[in-house]
Amino acid sequence: MISDGPTMQYRSKENFFCLSSVPFELGFKKVTWNFLEAGHGKGAADGVGAALKRRADVFASRTDIPDGRMFFEKLIEEKSKIKLFYITEGEIEENDRSIPDQLETVCGTMEIHQISTTKSGHINWRILSCFCSAPDYCLCFAPESVVLNKAQKKKTTMKTESCQGMLNTTPEITMSLVGEWCVVCYDGEAYPGVVQDIDEESVQVKTMCIIGVNRFFGL
Ligand SMILES: [Zn+2]
């Protein structure tokens, strides 16, 4: 998605939550929302809004348009080329009810220009958009990750998500792995570590400690 972004309207945690949940319900695997500064030519998207506003002015000069439904019906009658959807108040309320009350606040909201997510309820955000490694996620401009739904909140590390494509599983455990980096999943968390020793049944790994989002310490 690409939109304007100077207002809080789009940068609320509720909106971030919708972005990180609804598309997955619809079958999307990756989502990104990019906020452009005001007046930086969005072309078509801006044009659509402006065209509809002009139609509203034309209708209003001829007749009363008391509500959105009437405006929508008038536009449908006109066979507008713009694909239009009418969203009822009930649908909006229903959507509001699906948003958890306890959402994590996203610090630095006003600086955000890109939000990306590959996991429901989780977002990565950064101050500038980057697509240098598309379709994979890059780590340019120091992205931060946030788990929005406090109820399901677990500390997550962005490394586990963003580097997915670079992790290989080993077909067999051999002594050649000693000294190699690996990731250990323990209690729902991912810890980077170095293989210390191997025996027939087990692998000894020295891992780093998590000291914050996407931050590790030790070794
Ligand atoms: Zn990049």
Short mmCIF file of N, CA, C and O and ligand atoms in Angstrom, two decimals, residues 126 130-133 138-140, ligand 1:
data_model
loop_
_atom_site.label_atom_id
_atom_site.label_comp_id
_atom_site.label_asym_id
_atom_site.label_seq_id
_atom_site.Cartn_x
_atom_site.Cartn_y
_atom_site.Cartn_z
N ARG A 126 10.40 1.31 9.73
CA ARG A 126 11.63 2.09 9.62
C ARG A 126 11.32 3.49 9.10
O ARG A 126 10.22 3.75 8.61
N CYS A 130 12.61 0.91 1.90
CA CYS A 130 13.66 0.34 1.07
C CYS A 130 13.17 -0.97 0.47
O CYS A 130 12.48 -1.73 1.13
N PHE A 131 13.50 -1.17 -0.80
CA PHE A 131 13.10 -2.39 -1.50
C PHE A 131 14.32 -3.03 -2.17
O PHE A 131 14.20 -3.73 -3.15
N CYS A 132 15.51 -2.74 -1.63
CA CYS A 132 16.73 -3.16 -2.34
C CYS A 132 16.85 -4.67 -2.45
O CYS A 132 17.54 -5.17 -3.34
N SER A 133 16.23 -5.41 -1.55
CA SER A 133 16.35 -6.88 -1.60
C SER A 133 15.02 -7.55 -1.93
O SER A 133 14.86 -8.75 -1.70
N CYS A 138 15.03 -6.25 3.59
CA CYS A 138 16.41 -5.87 3.88
C CYS A 138 16.48 -5.19 5.25
O CYS A 138 15.46 -4.88 5.84
N LEU A 139 17.70 -4.96 5.72
CA LEU A 139 17.85 -4.35 7.05
C LEU A 139 18.35 -2.91 6.95
O LEU A 139 18.91 -2.37 7.91
N CYS A 140 18.14 -2.29 5.79
CA CYS A 140 18.55 -0.88 5.63
C CYS A 140 17.73 0.02 6.56
O CYS A 140 16.59 -0.27 6.87
ZN ZN B 1 17.49 -2.04 1.58
#
